[in-house]
Amino acid sequence: MKETGELVRYSDAELAEFKELIQTKIEKAQADLELIKSAYMNDLNNGTDDTSPTFKAFEEGSETMSKEANSQLAIRQEKFIRDLKNALIRIENKTYGLCKVTGKLIDKERLKLVPHATMSIEAKNMQR
C-alpha cells in the first residue's frame, strides 16, 4: 500500500515472512528457556552436603550466584518470548513493523535482526 510515495505497512507476504521468522525464534527461545530451567533445577538438586568444610562456603556462594544468574536468564528469556508473541499479535493486526514513536515503517533489516522491535533506529536514538 502506498500513500504519497511512502509505505504505510508491510505487505501480507512480508508479514507472513516475519511471522515465520518470529515463530522459529519463539521455538528456539522456549527450548533455551527449558535448558535454563533444567539447569536451575539441577542446581537445586546438587547440594554441597558432601563437600569438605574448607570448600563448603565457596561452593555455597558459587551455587547461589549460579542460581541467581539462571533466574535472571530465565526472566530475560520469558520477557523475550512475550515480546515475540506480542509481535505476532501486531502481525495479525497488520500493525507489525510500524514505529510506535514516529509511525513510520521500521527498516526491514532491523526487523530481521530484532523481530520484536517496536521502534525505529531513529526513534531509539531520540531517546538517548
Short mmCIF file of N, CA, C and O in Angstrom, two decimals:
data_model
loop_
_atom_site.label_atom_id
_atom_site.label_comp_id
_atom_site.label_asym_id
_atom_site.label_seq_id
_atom_site.Cartn_x
_atom_site.Cartn_y
_atom_site.Cartn_z
N MET A 1 0.84 -1.19 0.00
CA MET A 1 0.00 0.00 0.00
C MET A 1 0.88 1.24 0.00
O MET A 1 1.76 1.36 0.83
N LYS A 2 0.57 2.14 -0.88
CA LYS A 2 1.36 3.36 -0.93
C LYS A 2 0.48 4.57 -0.68
O LYS A 2 -0.67 4.61 -1.05
N GLU A 3 1.09 5.51 -0.02
CA GLU A 3 0.40 6.76 0.26
C GLU A 3 1.46 7.85 0.16
O GLU A 3 2.42 7.84 0.92
N THR A 4 1.30 8.74 -0.76
CA THR A 4 2.28 9.80 -1.05
C THR A 4 3.70 9.23 -1.15
O THR A 4 4.64 9.75 -0.58
N GLY A 5 3.84 8.09 -1.86
CA GLY A 5 5.15 7.52 -2.14
C GLY A 5 5.81 6.78 -0.99
O GLY A 5 6.89 6.26 -1.13
N GLU A 6 5.17 6.73 0.17
CA GLU A 6 5.78 6.05 1.31
C GLU A 6 4.92 4.86 1.72
O GLU A 6 3.70 4.92 1.71
N LEU A 7 5.59 3.76 2.08
CA LEU A 7 4.86 2.57 2.51
C LEU A 7 4.11 2.84 3.80
O LEU A 7 4.63 3.47 4.71
N VAL A 8 2.87 2.36 3.86
CA VAL A 8 2.06 2.55 5.05
C VAL A 8 2.23 1.37 5.99
O VAL A 8 2.26 1.52 7.19
N ARG A 9 2.37 0.17 5.41
CA ARG A 9 2.59 -1.04 6.20
C ARG A 9 3.25 -2.08 5.32
O ARG A 9 3.29 -1.95 4.10
N TYR A 10 3.73 -3.15 5.95
CA TYR A 10 4.31 -4.24 5.18
C TYR A 10 3.20 -5.05 4.53
O TYR A 10 2.09 -5.15 5.07
N SER A 11 3.50 -5.62 3.36
CA SER A 11 2.51 -6.42 2.63
C SER A 11 2.20 -7.70 3.40
O SER A 11 2.97 -8.11 4.28
N ASP A 12 1.10 -8.33 3.04
CA ASP A 12 0.73 -9.59 3.70
C ASP A 12 1.82 -10.65 3.51
O ASP A 12 2.09 -11.42 4.42
N ALA A 13 2.44 -10.67 2.34
CA ALA A 13 3.51 -11.64 2.07
C ALA A 13 4.70 -11.37 2.99
O ALA A 13 5.30 -12.30 3.54
N GLU A 14 5.05 -10.09 3.15
CA GLU A 14 6.17 -9.73 4.04
C GLU A 14 5.81 -10.07 5.49
O GLU A 14 6.64 -10.60 6.23
N LEU A 15 4.57 -9.81 5.88
CA LEU A 15 4.13 -10.13 7.23
C LEU A 15 4.21 -11.64 7.47
O LEU A 15 4.60 -12.08 8.55
N ALA A 16 3.87 -12.42 6.47
CA ALA A 16 3.93 -13.88 6.58
C ALA A 16 5.38 -14.33 6.79
O ALA A 16 5.65 -15.24 7.58
N GLU A 17 6.32 -13.68 6.08
CA GLU A 17 7.75 -13.98 6.26
C GLU A 17 8.19 -13.68 7.69
O GLU A 17 8.87 -14.49 8.33
N PHE A 18 7.79 -12.52 8.18
CA PHE A 18 8.16 -12.13 9.55
C PHE A 18 7.52 -13.09 10.56
O PHE A 18 8.15 -13.46 11.54
N LYS A 19 6.28 -13.51 10.29
CA LYS A 19 5.59 -14.43 11.19
C LYS A 19 6.37 -15.74 11.31
O LYS A 19 6.56 -16.25 12.40
N GLU A 20 6.83 -16.24 10.16
CA GLU A 20 7.60 -17.48 10.15
C GLU A 20 8.90 -17.31 10.95
O GLU A 20 9.26 -18.16 11.76
N LEU A 21 9.59 -16.21 10.71
CA LEU A 21 10.84 -15.91 11.42
C LEU A 21 10.59 -15.84 12.93
O LEU A 21 11.34 -16.44 13.72
N ILE A 22 9.53 -15.16 13.33
CA ILE A 22 9.23 -14.99 14.75
C ILE A 22 8.85 -16.33 15.39
O ILE A 22 9.30 -16.65 16.50
N GLN A 23 8.05 -17.14 14.69
CA GLN A 23 7.67 -18.43 15.24
C GLN A 23 8.89 -19.33 15.45
O GLN A 23 8.99 -20.02 16.46
N THR A 24 9.84 -19.26 14.52
CA THR A 24 11.09 -20.02 14.67
C THR A 24 11.86 -19.54 15.89
O THR A 24 12.38 -20.33 16.67
N LYS A 25 11.92 -18.20 16.06
CA LYS A 25 12.63 -17.62 17.21
C LYS A 25 11.95 -18.00 18.53
O LYS A 25 12.61 -18.25 19.52
N ILE A 26 10.61 -18.06 18.53
CA ILE A 26 9.88 -18.44 19.74
C ILE A 26 10.21 -19.88 20.11
O ILE A 26 10.48 -20.18 21.27
N GLU A 27 10.21 -20.77 19.11
CA GLU A 27 10.52 -22.18 19.37
C GLU A 27 11.92 -22.32 19.98
O GLU A 27 12.10 -23.03 20.96
N LYS A 28 12.89 -21.61 19.41
CA LYS A 28 14.26 -21.68 19.91
C LYS A 28 14.34 -21.07 21.32
O LYS A 28 14.96 -21.64 22.21
N ALA A 29 13.68 -19.95 21.51
CA ALA A 29 13.70 -19.28 22.81
C ALA A 29 13.06 -20.15 23.89
O ALA A 29 13.55 -20.21 25.02
N GLN A 30 11.98 -20.86 23.53
CA GLN A 30 11.33 -21.74 24.51
C GLN A 30 12.23 -22.93 24.84
O GLN A 30 12.29 -23.35 25.99
N ALA A 31 12.93 -23.45 23.84
CA ALA A 31 13.87 -24.55 24.08
C ALA A 31 15.00 -24.07 24.99
O ALA A 31 15.40 -24.77 25.93
N ASP A 32 15.50 -22.87 24.73
CA ASP A 32 16.55 -22.29 25.57
C ASP A 32 16.06 -22.09 27.00
O ASP A 32 16.79 -22.34 27.96
N LEU A 33 14.81 -21.63 27.14
CA LEU A 33 14.23 -21.42 28.46
C LEU A 33 14.15 -22.75 29.21
O LEU A 33 14.45 -22.81 30.41
N GLU A 34 13.78 -23.82 28.52
CA GLU A 34 13.72 -25.14 29.16
C GLU A 34 15.10 -25.56 29.65
O GLU A 34 15.23 -26.12 30.74
N LEU A 35 16.13 -25.28 28.84
CA LEU A 35 17.51 -25.60 29.26
C LEU A 35 17.89 -24.83 30.51
O LEU A 35 18.47 -25.38 31.44
N ILE A 36 17.56 -23.54 30.53
CA ILE A 36 17.87 -22.69 31.68
C ILE A 36 17.14 -23.23 32.92
O ILE A 36 17.73 -23.35 33.98
N LYS A 37 15.87 -23.56 32.74
CA LYS A 37 15.09 -24.07 33.88
C LYS A 37 15.63 -25.41 34.37
O LYS A 37 15.70 -25.64 35.57
N SER A 38 16.02 -26.28 33.45
CA SER A 38 16.54 -27.58 33.89
C SER A 38 17.90 -27.40 34.58
O SER A 38 18.19 -28.09 35.55
N ALA A 39 18.70 -26.44 34.12
CA ALA A 39 19.97 -26.14 34.78
C ALA A 39 19.69 -25.61 36.19
O ALA A 39 20.37 -25.97 37.15
N TYR A 40 18.68 -24.78 36.30
CA TYR A 40 18.30 -24.22 37.61
C TYR A 40 17.85 -25.34 38.54
O TYR A 40 18.24 -25.40 39.69
N MET A 41 17.01 -26.24 38.02
CA MET A 41 16.52 -27.36 38.83
C MET A 41 17.70 -28.26 39.23
O MET A 41 17.77 -28.75 40.35
N ASN A 42 18.64 -28.42 38.33
CA ASN A 42 19.83 -29.22 38.60
C ASN A 42 20.66 -28.57 39.72
O ASN A 42 21.18 -29.24 40.59
N ASP A 43 20.76 -27.25 39.68
CA ASP A 43 21.47 -26.52 40.74
C ASP A 43 20.82 -26.77 42.09
O ASP A 43 21.50 -26.88 43.11
N LEU A 44 19.50 -26.85 42.10
CA LEU A 44 18.79 -27.07 43.36
C LEU A 44 19.06 -28.48 43.90
O LEU A 44 19.11 -28.68 45.11
N ASN A 45 19.24 -29.43 43.00
CA ASN A 45 19.42 -30.82 43.42
C ASN A 45 20.86 -31.14 43.82
O ASN A 45 21.09 -32.08 44.54
N ASN A 46 21.82 -30.39 43.33
CA ASN A 46 23.23 -30.67 43.63
C ASN A 46 23.67 -29.87 44.84
O ASN A 46 24.28 -28.82 44.72
N GLY A 47 23.37 -30.37 46.01
CA GLY A 47 23.74 -29.68 47.24
C GLY A 47 25.22 -29.83 47.51
O GLY A 47 25.94 -30.55 46.81
N THR A 48 25.68 -29.18 48.56
CA THR A 48 27.10 -29.24 48.92
C THR A 48 27.28 -30.05 50.20
O THR A 48 28.28 -29.90 50.90
N ASP A 49 26.33 -30.91 50.52
CA ASP A 49 26.38 -31.68 51.77
C ASP A 49 27.63 -32.56 51.87
O ASP A 49 28.15 -32.78 52.95
N ASP A 50 28.09 -33.07 50.74
CA ASP A 50 29.23 -33.99 50.78
C ASP A 50 30.56 -33.28 50.54
O ASP A 50 31.60 -33.92 50.40
N THR A 51 30.56 -31.96 50.50
CA THR A 51 31.78 -31.20 50.26
C THR A 51 32.51 -30.98 51.58
O THR A 51 31.88 -30.72 52.59
N SER A 52 33.82 -31.04 51.54
CA SER A 52 34.58 -30.82 52.78
C SER A 52 34.37 -29.38 53.26
O SER A 52 34.17 -28.48 52.46
N PRO A 53 34.41 -29.14 54.56
CA PRO A 53 34.10 -27.83 55.15
C PRO A 53 34.92 -26.67 54.58
O PRO A 53 34.41 -25.56 54.48
N THR A 54 36.18 -26.90 54.19
CA THR A 54 37.01 -25.80 53.70
C THR A 54 36.48 -25.22 52.40
O THR A 54 36.63 -24.04 52.14
N PHE A 55 35.87 -26.05 51.59
CA PHE A 55 35.36 -25.58 50.30
C PHE A 55 33.87 -25.25 50.34
O PHE A 55 33.33 -24.68 49.42
N LYS A 56 33.23 -25.62 51.42
CA LYS A 56 31.78 -25.50 51.51
C LYS A 56 31.29 -24.06 51.33
O LYS A 56 30.37 -23.82 50.56
N ALA A 57 31.90 -23.11 52.01
CA ALA A 57 31.47 -21.71 51.92
C ALA A 57 31.61 -21.20 50.49
O ALA A 57 30.71 -20.54 49.96
N PHE A 58 32.74 -21.51 49.85
CA PHE A 58 32.96 -21.09 48.47
C PHE A 58 31.90 -21.72 47.56
O PHE A 58 31.32 -21.05 46.72
N GLU A 59 31.68 -23.01 47.72
CA GLU A 59 30.70 -23.74 46.90
C GLU A 59 29.30 -23.14 47.04
O GLU A 59 28.61 -22.95 46.06
N GLU A 60 28.91 -22.85 48.28
CA GLU A 60 27.58 -22.31 48.51
C GLU A 60 27.43 -20.93 47.88
O GLU A 60 26.40 -20.61 47.30
N GLY A 61 28.48 -20.12 47.99
CA GLY A 61 28.45 -18.79 47.36
C GLY A 61 28.35 -18.90 45.86
O GLY A 61 27.57 -18.21 45.21
N SER A 62 29.13 -19.80 45.30
CA SER A 62 29.13 -20.02 43.86
C SER A 62 27.77 -20.55 43.40
O SER A 62 27.25 -20.13 42.37
N GLU A 63 27.22 -21.46 44.19
CA GLU A 63 25.93 -22.05 43.86
C GLU A 63 24.83 -20.98 43.88
O GLU A 63 23.98 -20.93 42.99
N THR A 64 24.88 -20.09 44.87
CA THR A 64 23.89 -19.02 44.97
C THR A 64 24.01 -18.09 43.77
O THR A 64 23.00 -17.71 43.18
N MET A 65 25.24 -17.75 43.39
CA MET A 65 25.44 -16.89 42.21
C MET A 65 24.90 -17.57 40.97
O MET A 65 24.27 -16.94 40.13
N SER A 66 25.13 -18.86 40.83
CA SER A 66 24.67 -19.62 39.68
C SER A 66 23.15 -19.62 39.61
O SER A 66 22.56 -19.42 38.55
N LYS A 67 22.50 -19.82 40.75
CA LYS A 67 21.03 -19.82 40.80
C LYS A 67 20.49 -18.45 40.41
O LYS A 67 19.52 -18.34 39.67
N GLU A 68 21.12 -17.40 40.95
CA GLU A 68 20.67 -16.03 40.64
C GLU A 68 20.86 -15.73 39.16
O GLU A 68 19.98 -15.15 38.53
N ALA A 69 22.00 -16.14 38.61
CA ALA A 69 22.27 -15.92 37.19
C ALA A 69 21.25 -16.66 36.33
O ALA A 69 20.70 -16.11 35.37
N ASN A 70 20.98 -17.91 36.67
CA ASN A 70 19.99 -18.69 35.92
C ASN A 70 18.61 -18.08 36.04
O ASN A 70 17.86 -18.05 35.08
N SER A 71 18.29 -17.60 37.23
CA SER A 71 16.99 -16.97 37.45
C SER A 71 16.85 -15.73 36.56
O SER A 71 15.83 -15.52 35.91
N GLN A 72 17.91 -14.90 36.53
CA GLN A 72 17.90 -13.70 35.69
C GLN A 72 17.79 -14.07 34.21
O GLN A 72 17.06 -13.42 33.46
N LEU A 73 18.52 -15.10 33.80
CA LEU A 73 18.44 -15.56 32.41
C LEU A 73 17.03 -16.01 32.07
O LEU A 73 16.51 -15.69 31.00
N ALA A 74 16.42 -16.75 32.98
CA ALA A 74 15.06 -17.24 32.75
C ALA A 74 14.08 -16.07 32.62
O ALA A 74 13.23 -16.07 31.72
N ILE A 75 14.22 -15.08 33.48
CA ILE A 75 13.33 -13.90 33.43
C ILE A 75 13.50 -13.17 32.10
O ILE A 75 12.52 -12.80 31.45
N ARG A 76 14.75 -12.97 31.68
CA ARG A 76 15.01 -12.30 30.39
C ARG A 76 14.44 -13.09 29.23
O ARG A 76 13.87 -12.54 28.29
N GLN A 77 14.61 -14.41 29.29
CA GLN A 77 14.13 -15.28 28.22
C GLN A 77 12.60 -15.25 28.15
O GLN A 77 12.03 -15.20 27.06
N GLU A 78 11.93 -15.25 29.30
CA GLU A 78 10.47 -15.18 29.33
C GLU A 78 9.98 -13.86 28.75
O GLU A 78 8.99 -13.82 28.02
N LYS A 79 10.69 -12.76 29.05
CA LYS A 79 10.32 -11.45 28.50
C LYS A 79 10.51 -11.45 26.99
O LYS A 79 9.67 -10.94 26.24
N PHE A 80 11.61 -12.05 26.51
CA PHE A 80 11.88 -12.14 25.08
C PHE A 80 10.76 -12.89 24.37
O PHE A 80 10.24 -12.45 23.35
N ILE A 81 10.34 -14.02 24.95
CA ILE A 81 9.25 -14.81 24.36
C ILE A 81 7.96 -14.00 24.34
O ILE A 81 7.24 -13.98 23.33
N ARG A 82 7.68 -13.30 25.43
CA ARG A 82 6.47 -12.46 25.50
C ARG A 82 6.52 -11.37 24.42
O ARG A 82 5.52 -11.12 23.73
N ASP A 83 7.69 -10.73 24.26
CA ASP A 83 7.84 -9.69 23.23
C ASP A 83 7.63 -10.26 21.83
O ASP A 83 7.01 -9.61 20.98
N LEU A 84 8.13 -11.46 21.59
CA LEU A 84 7.95 -12.11 20.28
C LEU A 84 6.47 -12.44 20.05
O LEU A 84 5.95 -12.24 18.95
N LYS A 85 5.80 -12.91 21.09
CA LYS A 85 4.36 -13.23 20.95
C LYS A 85 3.55 -11.95 20.70
O LYS A 85 2.59 -11.97 19.92
N ASN A 86 3.95 -10.86 21.33
CA ASN A 86 3.29 -9.57 21.07
C ASN A 86 3.50 -9.14 19.62
O ASN A 86 2.61 -8.55 19.01
N ALA A 87 4.68 -9.45 19.07
CA ALA A 87 4.96 -9.13 17.67
C ALA A 87 4.01 -9.92 16.75
O ALA A 87 3.52 -9.39 15.75
N LEU A 88 3.74 -11.17 17.12
CA LEU A 88 2.78 -11.98 16.33
C LEU A 88 1.39 -11.34 16.34
O LEU A 88 0.70 -11.34 15.32
N ILE A 89 1.01 -10.79 17.48
CA ILE A 89 -0.29 -10.10 17.57
C ILE A 89 -0.30 -8.90 16.64
O ILE A 89 -1.28 -8.66 15.93
N ARG A 90 0.81 -8.15 16.61
CA ARG A 90 0.89 -6.99 15.72
C ARG A 90 0.82 -7.42 14.26
O ARG A 90 0.27 -6.71 13.42
N ILE A 91 1.36 -8.59 13.95
CA ILE A 91 1.28 -9.11 12.57
C ILE A 91 -0.19 -9.39 12.24
O ILE A 91 -0.68 -9.00 11.17
N GLU A 92 -0.89 -10.03 13.16
CA GLU A 92 -2.32 -10.32 12.94
C GLU A 92 -3.12 -9.03 12.75
O GLU A 92 -4.04 -8.97 11.94
N ASN A 93 -2.76 -8.00 13.50
CA ASN A 93 -3.45 -6.70 13.41
C ASN A 93 -2.96 -5.86 12.22
O ASN A 93 -3.46 -4.76 12.01
N LYS A 94 -1.95 -6.37 11.55
CA LYS A 94 -1.31 -5.67 10.41
C LYS A 94 -0.69 -4.33 10.82
O LYS A 94 -0.60 -3.40 10.05
N THR A 95 -0.25 -4.25 12.08
CA THR A 95 0.44 -3.06 12.55
C THR A 95 1.92 -3.36 12.80
O THR A 95 2.67 -2.50 13.27
N TYR A 96 2.33 -4.60 12.47
CA TYR A 96 3.72 -5.00 12.69
C TYR A 96 4.66 -4.16 11.84
O TYR A 96 4.39 -3.87 10.67
N GLY A 97 5.76 -3.75 12.44
CA GLY A 97 6.78 -3.01 11.71
C GLY A 97 6.59 -1.51 11.73
O GLY A 97 7.39 -0.78 11.16
N LEU A 98 5.52 -1.05 12.38
CA LEU A 98 5.31 0.39 12.48
C LEU A 98 5.94 0.89 13.78
O LEU A 98 5.69 0.33 14.85
N CYS A 99 6.73 1.93 13.68
CA CYS A 99 7.39 2.52 14.85
C CYS A 99 6.32 3.16 15.73
O CYS A 99 5.50 3.95 15.26
N LYS A 100 6.35 2.82 17.04
CA LYS A 100 5.34 3.36 17.95
C LYS A 100 5.57 4.83 18.28
O LYS A 100 4.70 5.48 18.83
N VAL A 101 6.73 5.36 17.90
CA VAL A 101 7.04 6.77 18.16
C VAL A 101 6.78 7.63 16.92
O VAL A 101 6.04 8.60 16.98
N THR A 102 7.38 7.22 15.80
CA THR A 102 7.30 8.04 14.58
C THR A 102 6.13 7.64 13.67
O THR A 102 5.72 8.43 12.83
N GLY A 103 5.63 6.40 13.83
CA GLY A 103 4.56 5.93 12.95
C GLY A 103 5.06 5.47 11.59
O GLY A 103 4.29 5.01 10.75
N LYS A 104 6.37 5.58 11.37
CA LYS A 104 6.95 5.15 10.09
C LYS A 104 7.30 3.66 10.15
O LYS A 104 7.37 3.08 11.24
N LEU A 105 7.53 3.09 8.98
CA LEU A 105 7.93 1.69 8.94
C LEU A 105 9.34 1.52 9.50
O LEU A 105 10.24 2.28 9.18
N ILE A 106 9.50 0.49 10.31
CA ILE A 106 10.82 0.14 10.83
C ILE A 106 11.55 -0.59 9.70
O ILE A 106 10.95 -1.40 8.99
N ASP A 107 12.83 -0.28 9.53
CA ASP A 107 13.63 -0.88 8.47
C ASP A 107 13.54 -2.41 8.52
O ASP A 107 13.65 -3.02 9.59
N LYS A 108 13.37 -3.01 7.34
CA LYS A 108 13.21 -4.46 7.24
C LYS A 108 14.41 -5.21 7.81
O LYS A 108 14.26 -6.23 8.47
N GLU A 109 15.62 -4.71 7.57
CA GLU A 109 16.83 -5.36 8.09
C GLU A 109 16.85 -5.34 9.61
O GLU A 109 17.28 -6.30 10.24
N ARG A 110 16.40 -4.25 10.20
CA ARG A 110 16.33 -4.16 11.67
C ARG A 110 15.36 -5.21 12.20
O ARG A 110 15.64 -5.89 13.18
N LEU A 111 14.22 -5.35 11.54
CA LEU A 111 13.22 -6.32 11.99
C LEU A 111 13.71 -7.76 11.84
O LEU A 111 13.34 -8.62 12.63
N LYS A 112 14.56 -8.00 10.85
CA LYS A 112 15.11 -9.35 10.70
C LYS A 112 16.05 -9.67 11.86
O LYS A 112 16.11 -10.80 12.33
N LEU A 113 16.78 -8.66 12.33
CA LEU A 113 17.71 -8.86 13.45
C LEU A 113 17.00 -8.81 14.80
O LEU A 113 17.33 -9.55 15.71
N VAL A 114 16.03 -7.90 14.91
CA VAL A 114 15.28 -7.72 16.17
C VAL A 114 13.79 -7.75 15.81
O VAL A 114 13.14 -6.71 15.72
N PRO A 115 13.24 -8.96 15.58
CA PRO A 115 11.87 -9.05 15.08
C PRO A 115 10.79 -8.55 16.04
O PRO A 115 9.67 -8.31 15.63
N HIS A 116 11.14 -8.33 17.30
CA HIS A 116 10.16 -7.82 18.26
C HIS A 116 10.29 -6.31 18.44
O HIS A 116 9.62 -5.73 19.31
N ALA A 117 11.11 -5.66 17.61
CA ALA A 117 11.31 -4.21 17.72
C ALA A 117 10.00 -3.46 17.53
O ALA A 117 9.19 -3.81 16.68
N THR A 118 9.80 -2.42 18.34
CA THR A 118 8.61 -1.58 18.21
C THR A 118 8.99 -0.14 17.86
O THR A 118 8.11 0.69 17.69
N MET A 119 10.31 0.10 17.79
CA MET A 119 10.77 1.45 17.45
C MET A 119 11.84 1.40 16.37
O MET A 119 12.64 0.47 16.34
N SER A 120 11.84 2.41 15.54
CA SER A 120 12.87 2.54 14.52
C SER A 120 14.16 2.99 15.19
O SER A 120 14.15 3.45 16.33
N ILE A 121 15.27 2.86 14.47
CA ILE A 121 16.56 3.34 14.99
C ILE A 121 16.46 4.84 15.28
O ILE A 121 16.96 5.33 16.29
N GLU A 122 15.79 5.55 14.41
CA GLU A 122 15.60 7.00 14.54
C GLU A 122 14.94 7.31 15.90
O GLU A 122 15.41 8.16 16.66
N ALA A 123 13.88 6.59 16.23
CA ALA A 123 13.16 6.82 17.50
C ALA A 123 14.03 6.40 18.69
O ALA A 123 14.03 7.06 19.73
N LYS A 124 14.77 5.29 18.53
CA LYS A 124 15.66 4.81 19.60
C LYS A 124 16.71 5.87 19.92
O LYS A 124 17.00 6.15 21.07
N ASN A 125 17.27 6.46 18.87
CA ASN A 125 18.31 7.48 19.04
C ASN A 125 17.76 8.74 19.70
O ASN A 125 18.46 9.43 20.42
N MET A 126 16.47 9.04 19.46
CA MET A 126 15.85 10.22 20.06
C MET A 126 15.72 10.04 21.58
O MET A 126 15.70 11.01 22.32
N GLN A 127 15.66 8.79 22.03
CA GLN A 127 15.51 8.52 23.47
C GLN A 127 16.78 8.77 24.26
O GLN A 127 16.72 8.97 25.44
N ARG A 128 17.90 8.75 23.59
CA ARG A 128 19.19 8.88 24.30
C ARG A 128 19.42 10.27 24.82
O ARG A 128 19.02 11.25 24.43
#
